[in-house]
């Protein structure tokens, strides 16, 4: 084990250590104080960042951009069945900027949250979920194999859903958390199938092999066209779910129900870009298929246009910012579809930093405006133009379209969720009647289930 | 056949059997619980010793030295192989933890002698290969839920109907399949009956209602044990795998897959915790049948891995829910309950065990699930996709249940409702197994792979090929053995007489 390996282990190990520490202690009945949670988070993020800046980055410079791979080992290897799960991390031109970004932004958000969440009920829970997210994000962006990426991807999804439902005494955050989880899980299913398809391909799911052993961003796919298309399509679907691209954009403004620090780090900075990152990682597959590339461009542009329209008419700052994020993510995805990989990467980094700043300022900006207004003696907030606003029917329609967020939630609820729920509720009624008949009861003890919606739940 | 150094199997079965008889006369519940725990602890120690001894022997099968039952019957009755060796210990552990986590307020309702008797029957089932004895034990196994339903004054008609169907179909089906040459039409009737019996005992569609009803009427602890022991898949392996032709296994697998997706979907629309729990169990238990059908060592190993992984998670989740139920009564999901503040540890344990049940990465079920999907996708992409969607729906159902139970308006209580140490120990032990198993999956999967090869060598169409691949199995000859392992023979197994494979 050389010096690079040791420090690379620190980079990938610091988040998981934090996660185990903050999750394990409460599980065995030990309470975690606010100061301990904050200090452990700060210390481990600094250690990881130090290892990254101190050793790994210079190593990369010495290696002149050659990717460095940290092979932790085979989790499972069954040569007779051609099945293996490999845990390995890659430090290359794509993952290094992303992991540095993750460390810096997570450190910033942790410092912010330490004050913002002070004496909040669930402070420890927040930091535990934050550690889970941090682990997932670090592992996902550094993943050298599809299995490692899947592991990180899932941790990001779970922490995201639980943080959206952080304010758990209210119904809306919880309902929205479940919605986020539902979209994530369905897109994760696509990622899992894609991962298994890659197992059977040359390279067996290793990104270095997938890119023909050529450094990112010049990597070239080694898969045959058919497999590349299907695997690529599944990756695109996974990215749509994770990055809230059209037509699965409906969950993004709902996810803003979580605490502001988590909204900033998830939906402003890191998590929202994970889908775009995935597309960058598998960009050789997109290059191989013009159909896929066109699809990615179309989805990106549609997302950007939709989010721009919806974002214009939002009435709260966090929703407005979420749609503003989505516009940029749509553009980033379109750039990836056009093959502009470096531009997309730079765009991700710039956008993540800007949006984090905006989201962290959001809770205090109104107060600042009021203070400024008091000092000036007049209101500085934007005023609507006086007089009755008139518009053509098209303008009105677009306005309503934006206000209803493109009717996306309505569409999914009406055509997917409701038929599904109604069908299985009917099955449930049939089963209960069948059991009642078998047990010889005229009226079965178990009454019909109460009518309730999966999407509109109230405590 | 190798011999254990000490008659571990006799000890594992005999100690609780004697204790069960002694406990009939004990009226004091506290004392009965202590005695029961002691007997189960000794039984667990014996099964662990048996497992270690078996591993050290390095044999495919082993039986007791100084086997009293074998001496009486004239043949080896109690035999364990690579497949069943860990099941005994695991089942003993489940029973110990279940008794340990039983609250004092509830022990008055528990019949410890009956619980020990059921434990003895389960341990014996896992130690027996002989089909006739297995079928006889199946009948006894089905008696215990009926006795409890009667004792609780619950309607047992649904269960009795299912139990009769199960036993008659399996007994008659196996007898016909064993007695008739495969070209006789009656042998097809036998196969059909055996398939129906196994489907019913594995609670696949359309027989799943029996288990759902049982979960609603039985005590939660008994329901957990009855589910987690998974006698149905065990019978499918011991009785079905060596005898049934390919088409029968395909029927079993088809209904297994159908049950997986249907149960996962049904779990999403339920409003009672016990029903959700039951459907989640059904969805994952039925996947074992899907793995068995693949006929490849990897597929069967995945099924066996899922068996262990999902049974640990099922018990862990069940114990967590039982702990919550013992504090708040029957749990409904029709509203948000807000229990997080009262039982934060149980909330954490719920998430871990629930996600382990659906094969979340980082838990022992993940590798098995991925291996199964991998095997399935290469055979039928649609079936693989269905399985992935079923897993996704199950995980949505788990989080939905979590939100319904632990979020919502907080209520004040005057007493602490936090988890007791015994409850924490019980669930944490299972979590250690779930996460520990995921840290060394290679050992876990390899052991299941060896067991799978051994089981497949009993299968008429695969026996020679798998045994060949077992004996010649070396990394250097991986290509050859790999080809064998992934190739399903097309010759219908009905051409061979099953009697040649009957022990």
Short mmCIF file of N, CA, C and O in Angstrom, two decimals, chain A residues 246 302 305-311 313-314 323 393-408:
data_model
loop_
_atom_site.label_atom_id
_atom_site.label_comp_id
_atom_site.label_asym_id
_atom_site.label_seq_id
_atom_site.Cartn_x
_atom_site.Cartn_y
_atom_site.Cartn_z
N UNK A 246 -37.48 16.33 -16.73
CA UNK A 246 -38.82 16.14 -17.26
C UNK A 246 -38.93 14.71 -17.82
O UNK A 246 -38.01 14.26 -18.48
N UNK A 302 -36.22 20.23 -22.81
CA UNK A 302 -37.59 20.23 -22.28
C UNK A 302 -37.61 20.59 -20.81
O UNK A 302 -38.45 21.38 -20.35
N UNK A 305 -36.86 24.36 -20.37
CA UNK A 305 -37.99 25.22 -20.76
C UNK A 305 -39.12 25.11 -19.72
O UNK A 305 -39.66 26.12 -19.25
N UNK A 306 -39.43 23.87 -19.36
CA UNK A 306 -40.50 23.66 -18.38
C UNK A 306 -40.17 24.38 -17.06
O UNK A 306 -41.00 25.07 -16.48
N UNK A 307 -38.93 24.17 -16.59
CA UNK A 307 -38.55 24.76 -15.30
C UNK A 307 -38.53 26.28 -15.38
O UNK A 307 -38.89 26.96 -14.41
N UNK A 308 -38.13 26.82 -16.53
CA UNK A 308 -38.12 28.28 -16.68
C UNK A 308 -39.53 28.84 -16.59
O UNK A 308 -39.78 29.85 -15.92
N UNK A 309 -40.48 28.15 -17.23
CA UNK A 309 -41.88 28.60 -17.19
C UNK A 309 -42.44 28.48 -15.77
O UNK A 309 -43.02 29.42 -15.23
N UNK A 310 -42.22 27.31 -15.16
CA UNK A 310 -42.78 27.08 -13.83
C UNK A 310 -42.11 27.99 -12.80
O UNK A 310 -42.79 28.51 -11.89
N UNK A 311 -40.82 28.18 -12.93
CA UNK A 311 -40.09 28.98 -11.96
C UNK A 311 -40.51 30.43 -11.94
O UNK A 311 -40.42 31.10 -10.91
N UNK A 313 -43.42 31.70 -11.99
CA UNK A 313 -44.68 32.02 -11.29
C UNK A 313 -44.75 31.41 -9.89
O UNK A 313 -45.82 31.37 -9.29
N UNK A 314 -43.63 30.93 -9.38
CA UNK A 314 -43.66 30.37 -8.02
C UNK A 314 -43.78 31.50 -7.00
O UNK A 314 -43.27 32.61 -7.22
N UNK A 323 -36.73 25.54 -9.09
CA UNK A 323 -36.94 25.54 -10.54
C UNK A 323 -35.77 26.22 -11.26
O UNK A 323 -35.42 25.83 -12.38
N UNK A 393 -55.08 34.66 -24.17
CA UNK A 393 -55.45 33.36 -23.61
C UNK A 393 -54.22 32.46 -23.53
O UNK A 393 -54.09 31.65 -22.63
N UNK A 394 -53.28 32.65 -24.46
CA UNK A 394 -52.06 31.84 -24.45
C UNK A 394 -51.23 32.16 -23.20
O UNK A 394 -50.73 31.27 -22.51
N UNK A 395 -51.13 33.45 -22.91
CA UNK A 395 -50.37 33.86 -21.72
C UNK A 395 -51.01 33.27 -20.47
O UNK A 395 -50.32 32.75 -19.59
N UNK A 396 -52.34 33.36 -20.43
CA UNK A 396 -53.05 32.82 -19.26
C UNK A 396 -52.80 31.33 -19.15
O UNK A 396 -52.55 30.81 -18.06
N UNK A 397 -52.83 30.68 -20.29
CA UNK A 397 -52.65 29.22 -20.27
C UNK A 397 -51.24 28.88 -19.79
O UNK A 397 -51.05 28.00 -18.96
N UNK A 398 -50.27 29.62 -20.28
CA UNK A 398 -48.87 29.36 -19.87
C UNK A 398 -48.71 29.67 -18.38
O UNK A 398 -48.04 28.93 -17.65
N UNK A 399 -49.38 30.74 -17.96
CA UNK A 399 -49.32 31.10 -16.54
C UNK A 399 -49.86 29.95 -15.68
O UNK A 399 -49.25 29.52 -14.71
N UNK A 400 -51.01 29.46 -16.07
CA UNK A 400 -51.62 28.36 -15.31
C UNK A 400 -50.76 27.10 -15.40
O UNK A 400 -50.63 26.36 -14.43
N UNK A 401 -50.21 26.88 -16.56
CA UNK A 401 -49.33 25.73 -16.77
C UNK A 401 -48.15 25.80 -15.79
O UNK A 401 -47.78 24.82 -15.15
N UNK A 402 -47.59 26.99 -15.70
CA UNK A 402 -46.46 27.17 -14.80
C UNK A 402 -46.86 27.03 -13.34
O UNK A 402 -46.18 26.39 -12.54
N UNK A 403 -47.99 27.65 -13.01
CA UNK A 403 -48.48 27.62 -11.63
C UNK A 403 -48.77 26.19 -11.18
O UNK A 403 -48.54 25.83 -10.02
N UNK A 404 -49.30 25.40 -12.10
CA UNK A 404 -49.62 24.00 -11.78
C UNK A 404 -48.42 23.08 -12.02
O UNK A 404 -48.56 21.87 -12.05
N UNK A 405 -47.28 23.70 -12.21
CA UNK A 405 -46.03 22.95 -12.42
C UNK A 405 -46.15 21.91 -13.53
O UNK A 405 -45.82 20.74 -13.38
N UNK A 406 -46.72 22.42 -14.62
CA UNK A 406 -46.80 21.59 -15.83
C UNK A 406 -47.77 20.43 -15.73
O UNK A 406 -47.73 19.54 -16.57
N UNK A 407 -48.60 20.44 -14.71
CA UNK A 407 -49.58 19.36 -14.49
C UNK A 407 -48.91 17.99 -14.39
O UNK A 407 -49.56 16.97 -14.62
N UNK A 408 -47.62 18.00 -14.08
CA UNK A 408 -46.91 16.71 -14.05
C UNK A 408 -47.42 15.81 -12.92
O UNK A 408 -47.68 14.63 -13.13
#
